[in-house]
PDB file of C-alpha atoms in Angstrom:
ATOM      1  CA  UNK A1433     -65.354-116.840   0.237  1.00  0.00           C
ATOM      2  CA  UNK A1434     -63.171-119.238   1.478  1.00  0.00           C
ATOM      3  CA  UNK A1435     -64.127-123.485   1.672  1.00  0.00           C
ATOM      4  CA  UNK A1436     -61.735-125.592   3.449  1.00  0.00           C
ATOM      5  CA  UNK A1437     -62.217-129.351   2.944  1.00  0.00           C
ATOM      6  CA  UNK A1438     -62.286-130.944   6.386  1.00  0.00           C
ATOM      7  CA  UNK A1439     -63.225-134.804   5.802  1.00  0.00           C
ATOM      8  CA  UNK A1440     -65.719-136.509   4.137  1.00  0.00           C
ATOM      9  CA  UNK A1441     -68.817-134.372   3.216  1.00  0.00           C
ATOM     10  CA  UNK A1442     -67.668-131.546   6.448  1.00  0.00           C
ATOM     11  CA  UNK A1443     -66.780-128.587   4.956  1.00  0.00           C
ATOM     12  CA  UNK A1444     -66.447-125.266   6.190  1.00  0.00           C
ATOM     13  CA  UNK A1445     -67.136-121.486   4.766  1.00  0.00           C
ATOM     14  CA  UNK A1446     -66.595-118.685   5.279  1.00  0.00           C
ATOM     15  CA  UNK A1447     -69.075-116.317   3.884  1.00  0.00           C
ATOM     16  CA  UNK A1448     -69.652-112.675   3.820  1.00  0.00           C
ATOM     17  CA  UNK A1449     -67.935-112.048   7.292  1.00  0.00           C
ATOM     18  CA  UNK A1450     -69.656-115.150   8.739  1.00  0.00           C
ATOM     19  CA  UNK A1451     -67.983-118.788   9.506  1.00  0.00           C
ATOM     20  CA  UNK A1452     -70.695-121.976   8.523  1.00  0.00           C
ATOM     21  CA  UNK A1453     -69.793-125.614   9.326  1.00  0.00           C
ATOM     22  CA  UNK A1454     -71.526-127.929   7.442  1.00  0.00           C
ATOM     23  CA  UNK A1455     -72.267-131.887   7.692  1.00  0.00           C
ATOM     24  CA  UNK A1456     -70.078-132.034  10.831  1.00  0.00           C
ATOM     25  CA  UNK A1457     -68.485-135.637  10.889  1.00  0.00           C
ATOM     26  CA  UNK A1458     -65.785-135.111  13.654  1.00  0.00           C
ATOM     27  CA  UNK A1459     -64.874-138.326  14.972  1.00  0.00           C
ATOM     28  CA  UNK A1460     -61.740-140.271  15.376  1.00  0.00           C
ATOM     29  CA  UNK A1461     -60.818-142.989  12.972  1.00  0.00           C
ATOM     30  CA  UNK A1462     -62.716-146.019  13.343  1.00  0.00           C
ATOM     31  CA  UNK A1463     -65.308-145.072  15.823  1.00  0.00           C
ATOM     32  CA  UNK A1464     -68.380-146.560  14.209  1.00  0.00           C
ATOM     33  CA  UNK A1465     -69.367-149.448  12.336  1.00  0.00           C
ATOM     34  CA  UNK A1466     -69.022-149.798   8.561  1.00  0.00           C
ATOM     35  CA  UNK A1467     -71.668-149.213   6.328  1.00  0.00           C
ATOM     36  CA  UNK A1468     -73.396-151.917   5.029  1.00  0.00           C
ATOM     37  CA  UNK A1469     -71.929-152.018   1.034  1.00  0.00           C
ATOM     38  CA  UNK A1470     -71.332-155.744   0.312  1.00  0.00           C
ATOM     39  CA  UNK A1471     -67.188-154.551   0.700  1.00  0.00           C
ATOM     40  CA  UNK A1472     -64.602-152.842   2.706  1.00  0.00           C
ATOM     41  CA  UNK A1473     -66.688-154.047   5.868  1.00  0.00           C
ATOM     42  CA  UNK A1474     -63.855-154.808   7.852  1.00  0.00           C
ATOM     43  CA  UNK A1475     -63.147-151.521   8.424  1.00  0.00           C
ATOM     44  CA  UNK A1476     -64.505-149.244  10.567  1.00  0.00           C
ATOM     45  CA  UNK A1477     -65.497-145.464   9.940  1.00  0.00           C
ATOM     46  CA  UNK A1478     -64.104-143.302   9.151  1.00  0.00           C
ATOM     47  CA  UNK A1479     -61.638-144.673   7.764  1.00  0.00           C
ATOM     48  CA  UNK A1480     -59.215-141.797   7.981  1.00  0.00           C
ATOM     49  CA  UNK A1481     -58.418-139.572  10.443  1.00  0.00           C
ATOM     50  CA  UNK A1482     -59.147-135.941  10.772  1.00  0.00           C
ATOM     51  CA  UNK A1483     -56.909-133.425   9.084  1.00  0.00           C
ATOM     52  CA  UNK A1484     -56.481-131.013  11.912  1.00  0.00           C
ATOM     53  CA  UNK A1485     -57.797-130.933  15.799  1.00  0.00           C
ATOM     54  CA  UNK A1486     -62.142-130.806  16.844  1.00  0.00           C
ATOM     55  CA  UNK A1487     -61.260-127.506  18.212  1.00  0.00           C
ATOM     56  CA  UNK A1488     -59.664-125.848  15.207  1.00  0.00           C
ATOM     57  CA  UNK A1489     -62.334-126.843  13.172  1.00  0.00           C
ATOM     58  CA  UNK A1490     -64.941-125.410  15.389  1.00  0.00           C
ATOM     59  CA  UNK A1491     -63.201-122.583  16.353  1.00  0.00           C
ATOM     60  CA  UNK A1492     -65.157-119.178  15.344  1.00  0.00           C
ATOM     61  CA  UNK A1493     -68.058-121.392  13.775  1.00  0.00           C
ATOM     62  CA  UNK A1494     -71.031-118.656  13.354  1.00  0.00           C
ATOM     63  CA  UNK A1495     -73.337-121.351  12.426  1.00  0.00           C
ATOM     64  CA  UNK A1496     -73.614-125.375  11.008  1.00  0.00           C
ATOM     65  CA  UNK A1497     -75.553-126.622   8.281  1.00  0.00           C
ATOM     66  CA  UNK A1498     -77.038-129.932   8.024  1.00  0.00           C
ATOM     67  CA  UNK A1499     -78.316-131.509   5.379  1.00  0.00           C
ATOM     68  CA  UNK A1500     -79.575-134.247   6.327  1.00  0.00           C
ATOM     69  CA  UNK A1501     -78.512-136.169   9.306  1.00  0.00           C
ATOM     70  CA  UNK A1502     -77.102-139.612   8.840  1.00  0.00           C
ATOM     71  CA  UNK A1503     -74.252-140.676  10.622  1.00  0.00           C
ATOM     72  CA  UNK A1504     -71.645-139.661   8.505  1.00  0.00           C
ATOM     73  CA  UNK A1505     -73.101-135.667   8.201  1.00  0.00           C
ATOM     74  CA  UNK A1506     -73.895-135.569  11.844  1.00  0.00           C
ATOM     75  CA  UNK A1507     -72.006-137.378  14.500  1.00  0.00           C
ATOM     76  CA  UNK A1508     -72.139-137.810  17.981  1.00  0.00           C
ATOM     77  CA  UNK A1509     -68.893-136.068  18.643  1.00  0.00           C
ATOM     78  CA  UNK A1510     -70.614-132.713  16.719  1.00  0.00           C
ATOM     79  CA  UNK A1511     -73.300-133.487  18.851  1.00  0.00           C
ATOM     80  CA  UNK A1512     -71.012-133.070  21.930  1.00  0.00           C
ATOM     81  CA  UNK A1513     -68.841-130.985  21.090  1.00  0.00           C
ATOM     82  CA  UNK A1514     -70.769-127.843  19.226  1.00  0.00           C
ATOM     83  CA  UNK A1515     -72.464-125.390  21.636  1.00  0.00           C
ATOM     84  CA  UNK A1516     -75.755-126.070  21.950  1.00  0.00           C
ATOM     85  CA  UNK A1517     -76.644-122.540  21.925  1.00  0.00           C
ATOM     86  CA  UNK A1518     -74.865-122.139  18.165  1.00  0.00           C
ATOM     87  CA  UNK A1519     -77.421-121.665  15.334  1.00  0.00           C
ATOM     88  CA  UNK A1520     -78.026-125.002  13.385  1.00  0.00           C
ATOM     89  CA  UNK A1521     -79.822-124.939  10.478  1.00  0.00           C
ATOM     90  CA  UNK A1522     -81.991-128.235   9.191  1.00  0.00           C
ATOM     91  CA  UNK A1523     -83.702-129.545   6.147  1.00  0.00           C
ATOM     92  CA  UNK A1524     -87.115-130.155   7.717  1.00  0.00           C
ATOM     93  CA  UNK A1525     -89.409-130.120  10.721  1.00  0.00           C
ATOM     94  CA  UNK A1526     -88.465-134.036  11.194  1.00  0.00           C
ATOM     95  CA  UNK A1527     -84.801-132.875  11.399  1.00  0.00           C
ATOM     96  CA  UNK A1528     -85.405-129.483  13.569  1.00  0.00           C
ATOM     97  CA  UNK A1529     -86.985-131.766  16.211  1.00  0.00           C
ATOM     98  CA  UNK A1530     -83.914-134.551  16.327  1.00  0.00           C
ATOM     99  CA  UNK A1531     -81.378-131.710  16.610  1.00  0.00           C
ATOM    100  CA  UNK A1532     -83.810-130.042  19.408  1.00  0.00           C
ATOM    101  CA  UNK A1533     -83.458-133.057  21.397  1.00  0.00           C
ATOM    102  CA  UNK A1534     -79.749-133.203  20.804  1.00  0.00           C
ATOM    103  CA  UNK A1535     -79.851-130.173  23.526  1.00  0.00           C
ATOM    104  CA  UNK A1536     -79.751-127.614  20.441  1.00  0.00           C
ATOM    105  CA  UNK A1537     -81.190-124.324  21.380  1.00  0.00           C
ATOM    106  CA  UNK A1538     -81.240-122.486  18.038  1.00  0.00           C
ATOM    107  CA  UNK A1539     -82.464-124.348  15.363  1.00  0.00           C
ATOM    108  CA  UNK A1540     -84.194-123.130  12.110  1.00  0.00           C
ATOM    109  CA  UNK A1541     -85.541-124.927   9.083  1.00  0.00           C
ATOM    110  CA  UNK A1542     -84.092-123.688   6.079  1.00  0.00           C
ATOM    111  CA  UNK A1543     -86.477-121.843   3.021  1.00  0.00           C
ATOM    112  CA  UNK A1544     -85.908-120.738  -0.077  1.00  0.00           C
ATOM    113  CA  UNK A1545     -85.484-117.651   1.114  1.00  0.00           C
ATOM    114  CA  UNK A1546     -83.615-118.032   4.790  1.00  0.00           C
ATOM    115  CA  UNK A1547     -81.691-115.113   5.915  1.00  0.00           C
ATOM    116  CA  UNK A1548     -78.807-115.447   8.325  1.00  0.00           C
ATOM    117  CA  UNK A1549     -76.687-112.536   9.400  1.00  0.00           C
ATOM    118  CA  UNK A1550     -77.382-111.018   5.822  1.00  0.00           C
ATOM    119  CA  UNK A1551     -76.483-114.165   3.956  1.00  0.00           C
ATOM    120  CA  UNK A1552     -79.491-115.860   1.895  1.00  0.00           C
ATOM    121  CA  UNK A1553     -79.716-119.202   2.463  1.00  0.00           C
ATOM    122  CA  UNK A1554     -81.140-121.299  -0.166  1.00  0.00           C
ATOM    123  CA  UNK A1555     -83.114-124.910   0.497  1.00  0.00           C
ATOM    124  CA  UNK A1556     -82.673-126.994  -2.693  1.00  0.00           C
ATOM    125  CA  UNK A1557     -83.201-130.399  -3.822  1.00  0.00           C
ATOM    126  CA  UNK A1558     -81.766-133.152  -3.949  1.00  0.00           C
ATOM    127  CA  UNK A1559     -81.898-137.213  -4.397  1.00  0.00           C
ATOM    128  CA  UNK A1560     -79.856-139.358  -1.540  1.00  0.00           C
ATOM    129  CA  UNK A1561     -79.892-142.334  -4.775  1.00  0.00           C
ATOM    130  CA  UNK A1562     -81.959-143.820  -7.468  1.00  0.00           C
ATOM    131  CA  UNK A1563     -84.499-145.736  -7.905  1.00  0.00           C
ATOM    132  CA  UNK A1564     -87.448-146.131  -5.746  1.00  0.00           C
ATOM    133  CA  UNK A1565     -85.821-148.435  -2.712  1.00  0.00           C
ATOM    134  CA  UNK A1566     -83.459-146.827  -2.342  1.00  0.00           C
ATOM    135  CA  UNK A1567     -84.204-143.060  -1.975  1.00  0.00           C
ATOM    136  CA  UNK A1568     -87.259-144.897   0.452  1.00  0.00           C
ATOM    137  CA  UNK A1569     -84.354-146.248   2.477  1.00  0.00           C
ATOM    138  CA  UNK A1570     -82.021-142.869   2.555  1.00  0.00           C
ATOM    139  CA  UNK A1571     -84.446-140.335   3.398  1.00  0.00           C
ATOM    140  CA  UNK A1572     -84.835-136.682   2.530  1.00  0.00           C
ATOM    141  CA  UNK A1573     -81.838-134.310   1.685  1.00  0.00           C
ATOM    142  CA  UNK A1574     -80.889-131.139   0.650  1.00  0.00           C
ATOM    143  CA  UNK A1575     -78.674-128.718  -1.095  1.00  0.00           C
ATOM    144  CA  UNK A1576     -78.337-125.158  -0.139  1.00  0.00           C
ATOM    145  CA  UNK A1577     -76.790-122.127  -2.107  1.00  0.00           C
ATOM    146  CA  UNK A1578     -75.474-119.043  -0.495  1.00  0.00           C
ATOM    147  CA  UNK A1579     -75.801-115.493  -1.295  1.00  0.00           C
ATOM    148  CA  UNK A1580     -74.805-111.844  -1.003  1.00  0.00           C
ATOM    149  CA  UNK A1581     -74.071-108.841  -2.467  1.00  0.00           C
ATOM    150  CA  UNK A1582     -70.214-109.231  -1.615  1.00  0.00           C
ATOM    151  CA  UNK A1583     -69.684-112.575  -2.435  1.00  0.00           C
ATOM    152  CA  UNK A1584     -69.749-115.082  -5.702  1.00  0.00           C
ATOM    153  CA  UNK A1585     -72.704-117.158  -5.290  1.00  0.00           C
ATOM    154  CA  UNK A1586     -72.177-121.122  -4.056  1.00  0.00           C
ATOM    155  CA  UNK A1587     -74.455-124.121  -4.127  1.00  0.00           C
ATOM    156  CA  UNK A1588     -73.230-127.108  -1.989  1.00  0.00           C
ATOM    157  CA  UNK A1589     -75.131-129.629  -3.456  1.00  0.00           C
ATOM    158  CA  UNK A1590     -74.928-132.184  -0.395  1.00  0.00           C
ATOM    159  CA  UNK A1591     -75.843-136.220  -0.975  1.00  0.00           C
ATOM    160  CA  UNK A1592     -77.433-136.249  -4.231  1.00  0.00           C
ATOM    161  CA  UNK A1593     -76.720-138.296  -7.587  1.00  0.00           C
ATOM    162  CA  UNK A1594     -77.249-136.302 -10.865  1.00  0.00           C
ATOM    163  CA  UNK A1595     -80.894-135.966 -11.986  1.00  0.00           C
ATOM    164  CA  UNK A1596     -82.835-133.026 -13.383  1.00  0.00           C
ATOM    165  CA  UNK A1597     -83.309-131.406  -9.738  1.00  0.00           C
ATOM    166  CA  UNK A1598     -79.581-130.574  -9.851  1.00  0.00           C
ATOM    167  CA  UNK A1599     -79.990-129.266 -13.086  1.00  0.00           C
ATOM    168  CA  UNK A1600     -82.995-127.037 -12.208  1.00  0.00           C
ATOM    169  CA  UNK A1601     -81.174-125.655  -8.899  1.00  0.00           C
ATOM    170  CA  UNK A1602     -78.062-124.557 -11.455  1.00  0.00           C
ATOM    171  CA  UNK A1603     -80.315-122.795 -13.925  1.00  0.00           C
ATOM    172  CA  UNK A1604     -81.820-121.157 -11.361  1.00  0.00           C
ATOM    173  CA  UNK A1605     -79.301-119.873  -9.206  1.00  0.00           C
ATOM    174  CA  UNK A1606     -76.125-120.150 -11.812  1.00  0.00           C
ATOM    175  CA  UNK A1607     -73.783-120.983  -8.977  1.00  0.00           C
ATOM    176  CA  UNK A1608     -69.907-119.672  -9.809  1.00  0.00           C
ATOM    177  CA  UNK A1609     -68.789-122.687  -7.256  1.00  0.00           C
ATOM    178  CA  UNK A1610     -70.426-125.746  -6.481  1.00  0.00           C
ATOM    179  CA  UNK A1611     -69.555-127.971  -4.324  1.00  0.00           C
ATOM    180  CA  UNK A1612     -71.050-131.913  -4.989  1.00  0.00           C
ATOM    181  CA  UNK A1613     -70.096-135.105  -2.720  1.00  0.00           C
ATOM    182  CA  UNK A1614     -68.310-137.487  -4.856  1.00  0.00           C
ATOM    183  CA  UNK A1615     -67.358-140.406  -4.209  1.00  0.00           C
ATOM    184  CA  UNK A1616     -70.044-142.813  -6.011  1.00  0.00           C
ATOM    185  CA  UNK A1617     -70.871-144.081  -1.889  1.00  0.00           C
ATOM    186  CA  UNK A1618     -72.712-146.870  -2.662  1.00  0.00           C
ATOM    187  CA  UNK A1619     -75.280-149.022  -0.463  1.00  0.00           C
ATOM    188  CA  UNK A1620     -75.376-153.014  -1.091  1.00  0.00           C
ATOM    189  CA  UNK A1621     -76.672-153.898  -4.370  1.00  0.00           C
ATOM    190  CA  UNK A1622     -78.806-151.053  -4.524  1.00  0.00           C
ATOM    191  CA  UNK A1623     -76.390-148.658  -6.525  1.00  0.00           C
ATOM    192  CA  UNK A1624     -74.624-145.174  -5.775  1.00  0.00           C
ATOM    193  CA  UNK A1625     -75.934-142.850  -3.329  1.00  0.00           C
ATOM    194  CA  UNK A1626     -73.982-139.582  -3.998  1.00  0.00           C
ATOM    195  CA  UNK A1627     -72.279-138.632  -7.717  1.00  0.00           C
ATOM    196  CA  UNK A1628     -69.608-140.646  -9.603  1.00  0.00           C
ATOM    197  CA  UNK A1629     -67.555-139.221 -11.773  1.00  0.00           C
ATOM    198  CA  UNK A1630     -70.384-139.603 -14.656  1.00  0.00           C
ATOM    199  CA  UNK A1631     -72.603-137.207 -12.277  1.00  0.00           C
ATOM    200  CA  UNK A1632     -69.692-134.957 -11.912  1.00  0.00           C
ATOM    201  CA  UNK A1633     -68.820-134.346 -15.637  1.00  0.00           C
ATOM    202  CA  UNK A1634     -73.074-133.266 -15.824  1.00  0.00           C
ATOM    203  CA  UNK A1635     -72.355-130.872 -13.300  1.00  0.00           C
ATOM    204  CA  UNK A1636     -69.908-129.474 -15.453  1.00  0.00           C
ATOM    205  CA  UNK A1637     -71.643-129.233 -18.689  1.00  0.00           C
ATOM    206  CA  UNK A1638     -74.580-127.824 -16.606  1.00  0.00           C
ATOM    207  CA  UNK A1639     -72.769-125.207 -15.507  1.00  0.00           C
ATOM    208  CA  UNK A1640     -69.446-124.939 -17.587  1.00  0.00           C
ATOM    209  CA  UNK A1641     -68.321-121.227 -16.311  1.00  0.00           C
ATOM    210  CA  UNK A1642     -68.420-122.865 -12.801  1.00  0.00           C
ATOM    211  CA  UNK A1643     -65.718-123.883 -10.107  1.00  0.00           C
ATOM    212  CA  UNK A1644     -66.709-127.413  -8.985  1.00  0.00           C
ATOM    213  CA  UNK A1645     -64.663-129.154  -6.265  1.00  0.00           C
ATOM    214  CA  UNK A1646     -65.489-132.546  -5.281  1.00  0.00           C
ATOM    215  CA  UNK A1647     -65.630-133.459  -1.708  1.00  0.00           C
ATOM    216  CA  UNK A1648     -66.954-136.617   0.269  1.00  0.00           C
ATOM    217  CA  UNK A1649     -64.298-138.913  -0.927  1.00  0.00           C
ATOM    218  CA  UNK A1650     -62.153-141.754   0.282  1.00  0.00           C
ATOM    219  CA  UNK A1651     -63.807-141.572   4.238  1.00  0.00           C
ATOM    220  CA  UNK A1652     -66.207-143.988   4.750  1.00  0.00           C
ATOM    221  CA  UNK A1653     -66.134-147.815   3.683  1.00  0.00           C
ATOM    222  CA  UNK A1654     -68.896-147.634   0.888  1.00  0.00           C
ATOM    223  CA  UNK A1655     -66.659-145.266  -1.111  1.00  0.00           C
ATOM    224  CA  UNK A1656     -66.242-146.459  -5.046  1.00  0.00           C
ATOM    225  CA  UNK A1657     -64.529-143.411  -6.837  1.00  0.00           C
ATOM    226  CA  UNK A1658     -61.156-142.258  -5.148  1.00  0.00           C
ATOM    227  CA  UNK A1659     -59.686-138.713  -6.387  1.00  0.00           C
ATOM    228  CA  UNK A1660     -57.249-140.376  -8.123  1.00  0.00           C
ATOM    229  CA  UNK A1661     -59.569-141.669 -10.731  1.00  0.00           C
ATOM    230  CA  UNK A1662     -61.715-138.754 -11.130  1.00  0.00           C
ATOM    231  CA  UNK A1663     -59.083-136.295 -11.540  1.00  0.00           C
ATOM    232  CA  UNK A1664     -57.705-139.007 -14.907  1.00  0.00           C
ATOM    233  CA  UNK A1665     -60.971-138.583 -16.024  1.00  0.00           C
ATOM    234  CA  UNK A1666     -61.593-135.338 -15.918  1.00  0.00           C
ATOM    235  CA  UNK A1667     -58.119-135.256 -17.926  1.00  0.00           C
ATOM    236  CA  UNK A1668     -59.761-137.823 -20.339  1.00  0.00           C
ATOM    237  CA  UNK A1669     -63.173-135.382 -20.655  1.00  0.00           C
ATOM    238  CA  UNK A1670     -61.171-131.827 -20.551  1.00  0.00           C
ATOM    239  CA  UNK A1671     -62.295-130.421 -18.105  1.00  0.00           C
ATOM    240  CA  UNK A1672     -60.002-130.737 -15.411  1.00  0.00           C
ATOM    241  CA  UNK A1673     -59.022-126.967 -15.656  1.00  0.00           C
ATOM    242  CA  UNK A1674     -62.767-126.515 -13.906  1.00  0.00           C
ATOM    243  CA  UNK A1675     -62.719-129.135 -11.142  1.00  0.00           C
ATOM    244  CA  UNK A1676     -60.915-128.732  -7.592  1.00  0.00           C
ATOM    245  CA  UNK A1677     -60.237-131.921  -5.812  1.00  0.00           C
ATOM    246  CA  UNK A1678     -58.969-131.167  -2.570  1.00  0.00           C
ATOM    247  CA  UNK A1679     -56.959-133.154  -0.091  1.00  0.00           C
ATOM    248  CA  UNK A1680     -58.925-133.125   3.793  1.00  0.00           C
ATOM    249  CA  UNK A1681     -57.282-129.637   5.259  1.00  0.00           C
ATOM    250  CA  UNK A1682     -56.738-128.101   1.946  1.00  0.00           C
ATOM    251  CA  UNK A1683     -58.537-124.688   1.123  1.00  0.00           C
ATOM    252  CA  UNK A1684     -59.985-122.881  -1.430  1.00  0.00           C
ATOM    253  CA  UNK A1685     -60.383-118.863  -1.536  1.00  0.00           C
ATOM    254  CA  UNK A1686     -62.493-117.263  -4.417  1.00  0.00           C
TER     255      UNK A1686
END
C-alpha cells in the first residue's frame, strides 16, 4: 500500500490495485471561517495551502471515503470537483442522503463487512470528543480498516480521541498501520476533539508491532499539538522508531 498525506485529515491510498481518497478537504487557503476554539480566530481555514494541485490529487481516484462530513473532511470544492458518478462511501444513512443531494450518484453505507473491488472495507468506531456535550455537538464518526489478501492490513482511525472503542477495533483487526488524526483540535472550552499526543502514545502501546503515522495536524485554527512537539515526545516515551509524521505531500509505501 501506499498513503500519501495530502492536508489535514485528506489522505489518499492506494490499496490492492485500487486508488481511495479519503476526508477530501481541497480548498484554497483561507476559504472558510475559523472554527470556533476561543484562539487563532483571526485566521481563516485552512490555514495552509495545499501541497500539490485539486487535479493531481484526484487524478485516478477509484473511490472516496468519508467519515463523517464536517467541513474540514468534506468541502465544497470536493463537492465540485469529484465526479459525481465516482463511488463515495459514508458512515450512515443520514450521511448517504447529504452526499445524494450533493449530485452523488454512487453512494454506499459502509458495514463491517463492505466489499469494494475485492477490498474489505471495515466500519469502526469512533468518538468525535469527550464528554457528553460535546460528542452531542460533533456528531457520529467513523474509522474504517482495509483488507486483502495482498496487502498489510490498515485502520484509519478518522476523528476520534482515545477510549476503549479504539482499543477494541485494534484487538480485533491488529492493524500493521494505523493511521489516527492528531492534532488535539479542540472546540471552545469543551476539550479536544481528535487525539493528542497522550492518545497517540495509547495507540502505540495498543498496538506496539504497528506503523502509526499521525495526520490532521497544523491545518485548521483549533489545532493544539503541532508535529514538532509530538515527534519530542515520542523521543521522550521511545517510541519514535514506530510513529511516521509526515509533512502534507509526503508518502508512505509499506
Amino acid at each position: 500500500m501506499k498513503i500519501q498525506q495530502i492536508r489535514n485529515a485528506t489522505i489518499t491510498v492506494q490499496y490492492a490495485g485500487k486508488k481511495f481518497l479519503v476526508d477530501p478537504m481541497l480548498a484554497d487557503k483561507g476559504a472558510y471561517s475559523p472554527f470556533p476554539a476561543g484562539f487563532r480566530e483571526d485566521v481563516r481555514n485552512p490555514i495552509i495551502d495545499l501541497p500539490m494541485s485539486v487535479d493531481d490529487i484526484i487524478k485516478d481516484v477509484d473511490a472516496v471515503i468519508l467519515t463523517h462530513l464536517h467541513q474540514d473532511h468534506y468541502d465544497d470544492v470536493a463537492k465540485k470537483v469529484l465526479p459525481k458518478s465516482i463511488k463515495v462511501f459514508v458512515q450512515d444513512e443520514k450521511d448517504a442522503k447529504q452526499v445524494m443531494n450533493d449530485g452523488f450518484q454512487q453512494v454506499e453505507v459502509l458495514t463491517e463487512n463492505t466489499v469494494f473491488e475485492g477490498i474489505q472495507l471495515v466500519k469502526t468506531q469512533g468518538e468525535h470528543g469527550r464528554g457528553e456535550e460535546l460528542l452531542k455537538a460533533m456528531g457520529e464518526v467513523c474509522g474504517i480498516v482495509f483488507n486483502h489478501r495482498s496487502e498489510k492490513t490498515l485502520y484509519v482511525a478518522g476523528d476520534t480521541v482515545w477510549y476503549d472503542g479504539i482499543q477494541n477495533e485494534i484487538d480485533a483487526h491488529t492493524p500493521d498501520v494505523i493511521v489516527v488524526n492528531a492534532g488535539n483540535n479542540v472546540w471552545q472550552s469543551m476539550g479536544s476533539l481528535i487525539m493528542g499526543k497522550e492518545d497517540v502514545y495509547e495507540v502505540l502501546k495498543a498496538a506496539p508491532k504497528s506503523k502509526i503515522i499521525a495526520v490532521h495536524m497544523e491545518a485548521v485554527n483549533h489545532w493544539t499539538l503541532s508535529r514538532e512537539e509530538l515527534e519530542r515526545y515520542a523521543d521522550e516515551k521511545g517510541f519514535s522508531s514506530s510513529l511516521l509524521i509526515p509533512e502534507d505531500g509526503e508518502s508512505y509505501t509499506f
